């Protein structure tokens, strides 16, 4: 077929709207179904293109639209050219979107509209690559990984997409041509905040590395309407508000009305005449796919993050009831569907809350596995039906913590009840497909689900779990009689008569082929303690995969000045995809020229941070003071309380000094940020305390030249992208053995920020890499912690007077009359968890204060500090998520790169 005029516009929309599998509309030829074209034309809001297209298409379009042929106009704009490189063409693409995807009045072209139009023009390009990637994977049929996670903390997408596509300069010029600044319009984007903290951000860094490494690997998650929550700080402390990231729609998601799967809840199990079992009845919701394109850095490969939304179908809308005025009951299932994807981690204090969380988990698992299985069947290369034994050679499923554990019984159910496999065959496939990443050893964070709730919501899955448990016990009894007395600990079901539960981590370890921790120390603790008995059964099942972060978002894009300096001195920008090259900076660490450039790059970042703090808190901070930052979820084990007690102590000492003496100190700005879970009372008290201390210190004319304490509200990825580049010291001070890895420690170290920290999580490896001279270490080690807790219980702990002084100062109401007693009381006494200073703040306080004094001294020597900063960046190569993902690919998933030609 000859190239039709106007076909470009139509294919543009066919591709753009992705209404059907991209496989069906690769090239507009005769095989092109006219109905697809009809869809594309109908959804196009304007009819001007009809003038220029083939009459056959026009006829259809006119029918579909029921509209008359429009008048020809001289001002017909050209369609967008998705692959335009030239700034002028890009500008016209953006204009095209501003005029023809009018989410706002097309008369205005303000920063917000410019953002949406620019985002849509970038999306066109992504979709082009995305379809090519999909087709390529379909043709090659490589083994593919599916990363199942309840959280993805993606942050903003525009800067990242432009950067990964390497079209930054052209876009910058194009936006200028349209009268705006790129930086200003990127600020308009709302964070896609479908995560809580490190675990969710890890998933997002992994997606970036998977695409960059050309790996066939997708993410699966849920499309929460409101994500976690937006944090506001008032006089009362933290307030939570719904985070409305979809308020004005997201240009990055493409709804896939052709990808829908049923997901059942409740019901019962029927035994068929054949003896096989079938889950029937209950209620059935629909899982609708929304795809987010994930571009790799300077590669064509563009992977998917597929997020599920829960819907009820039209049949479930009771028109009879509705017409009878019973509006609520008419749409009851629709309302229940909405609850599923309303928020991340709904409160689980009530039984309803617990049930909702279990529904969310199953919803993710069931929809994702049905999708994976249908893709597996679809990709048979014309040779007929696939063997199920091939499944693990084509599919790897990674469980990001235990939240998606139900993928195990769900895969078993689909294989046995829907596909007709026997138990042994289904078990073989399932256990070769699924691997599990553990993220915590905190006992309260190890998921356990009530057997009663599970049997009610998922009766067939409960049967399957019981059978896995039964078979596991039988194997242990016959092969490992020495473990008989351990069976009650290591089996999956806990039949505690008060509250029988299913232990999800045990189910993962028994069923998965590989279990990994997320830093060396954490993986060692898993093997030596939590999973020690399993190690004796399956010695090779356990691995370490030290976490990583993407150097694109966390250095190149968030700190352009420092990146340019690095590229200049390494004489290459290859470090962006080969972060080990940063060691090359070591030889210049003493070079005064590099030091001067480094200093000025860091200062540019500090200035940006000064402006940000002014904007969001109103506080003026001194760019020449030491910027000391702790940002992460607020949790007692992360010990923000140790930080603020240190600040209180510092304030008290400054007050006691003479003005002359104060002048000899190192001025500091302490910034603390993070969200406290809405029901975690002590964490919220910590937020309040930080704010109260700040209110007093920052308005005290005697000291505020030397100390400021600022609480940075609503910590999220975009806030991190401003804070981290401007940081000089950051605090990673968890009680040793409690932080599995941490990833913000890596982001800070990579940005030339020095760490004050304990030997916990990935701190251990960071210190090894950057050198112990460039790491401010203090505190008890993980192996000392149990004895210290025991001593404490035995009344053997003698508090340092400085610790007593700091607490007493707060008790004296120096920071207001709020009742801090419950918080301070958690540091006293000697009784168990939550009181008796379980997190050993008292034990570590004196060495913390001493080490902070060393930081102050080091900062006075400018040359020494900058050298340490350079060495910190130089030693951060190991912490690229590219390294982590290559290891997962080789050592767990057994997948290979599949670059799009
Ligand atoms: C990296 C990151 C985290 C994880 O921080 P940790 O200090 O490792 O707990 C949490 N939230 C956001 C927004 C992040 O970017």
CSV table of N, CA and C and ligand atoms in Angstrom, one decimal, residues 153 196-198 201 554 631-633 638 715-717 720 724 732 739 741-745 747, ligand 1:
chain,number,residue,atom,x,y,z
A,153,UNK,N,8.5,3.4,44.0
A,153,UNK,CA,8.6,4.8,44.3
A,153,UNK,C,9.3,5.5,43.2
A,196,UNK,N,6.7,3.5,49.8
A,196,UNK,CA,6.7,3.9,51.2
A,196,UNK,C,8.2,4.4,51.5
A,197,UNK,N,9.1,3.6,51.2
A,197,UNK,CA,10.5,3.9,51.5
A,197,UNK,C,11.5,3.2,50.6
A,198,UNK,N,12.6,2.7,51.2
A,198,UNK,CA,13.7,2.1,50.5
A,198,UNK,C,13.3,0.9,49.6
A,201,UNK,N,11.7,2.3,46.5
A,201,UNK,CA,12.7,3.0,45.6
A,201,UNK,C,13.7,2.0,45.0
A,554,UNK,N,20.5,9.4,40.5
A,554,UNK,CA,21.0,9.8,41.8
A,554,UNK,C,22.4,10.5,41.7
A,631,UNK,N,17.5,11.8,56.2
A,631,UNK,CA,16.2,11.7,55.6
A,631,UNK,C,15.9,10.2,55.4
A,632,UNK,N,14.8,9.7,55.9
A,632,UNK,CA,14.4,8.3,55.7
A,632,UNK,C,13.1,8.2,56.5
A,633,UNK,N,12.4,7.1,56.3
A,633,UNK,CA,11.2,6.9,57.1
A,633,UNK,C,11.5,7.0,58.6
A,638,UNK,N,15.8,3.4,63.3
A,638,UNK,CA,16.7,4.3,62.5
A,638,UNK,C,17.3,5.4,63.4
A,715,UNK,N,9.0,14.3,52.8
A,715,UNK,CA,10.1,13.7,52.1
A,715,UNK,C,9.6,12.7,51.1
A,716,UNK,N,10.2,12.9,49.9
A,716,UNK,CA,9.9,11.9,48.8
A,716,UNK,C,11.0,12.0,47.8
A,717,UNK,N,10.9,11.3,46.7
A,717,UNK,CA,12.0,11.2,45.7
A,717,UNK,C,12.5,12.6,45.2
A,720,UNK,N,14.4,14.3,47.9
A,720,UNK,CA,15.7,13.7,48.0
A,720,UNK,C,16.7,14.2,46.9
A,724,UNK,N,20.0,15.5,48.7
A,724,UNK,CA,21.2,14.7,48.7
A,724,UNK,C,22.4,15.4,48.0
A,732,UNK,N,23.4,7.7,59.2
A,732,UNK,CA,22.9,6.4,58.9
A,732,UNK,C,23.2,5.6,60.2
A,739,UNK,N,19.0,-2.5,60.3
A,739,UNK,CA,18.8,-1.9,59.0
A,739,UNK,C,19.3,-3.0,58.0
A,741,UNK,N,19.8,-3.0,54.7
A,741,UNK,CA,20.8,-2.5,53.8
A,741,UNK,C,20.9,-0.9,53.9
A,742,UNK,N,19.7,-0.3,53.7
A,742,UNK,CA,19.7,1.1,53.4
A,742,UNK,C,20.2,1.4,52.0
A,743,UNK,N,19.6,2.4,51.4
A,743,UNK,CA,20.0,2.7,50.0
A,743,UNK,C,20.3,4.2,50.0
A,744,UNK,N,19.8,5.0,50.9
A,744,UNK,CA,20.1,6.4,50.9
A,744,UNK,C,21.6,6.6,51.3
A,745,UNK,N,22.1,5.8,52.1
A,745,UNK,CA,23.5,5.8,52.4
A,745,UNK,C,24.4,5.8,51.1
A,747,UNK,N,23.2,6.7,48.1
A,747,UNK,CA,23.0,8.0,47.3
A,747,UNK,C,23.9,9.1,47.8
B,1,LIG,C1,16.4,6.2,49.0
B,1,LIG,C2,15.1,6.6,49.6
B,1,LIG,C3,14.6,6.0,50.8
B,1,LIG,C4,15.5,4.9,51.5
B,1,LIG,O1,16.2,5.6,52.5
B,1,LIG,P1,17.0,4.8,53.6
B,1,LIG,O2,17.8,5.8,54.3
B,1,LIG,O3,17.9,3.8,52.9
B,1,LIG,O4,16.0,4.1,54.5
B,1,LIG,C5,13.4,6.3,51.3
B,1,LIG,N1,12.7,7.3,50.7
B,1,LIG,C6,13.1,7.9,49.6
B,1,LIG,C7,12.2,9.0,49.0
B,1,LIG,C8,14.3,7.6,49.0
B,1,LIG,O5,14.7,8.2,47.9
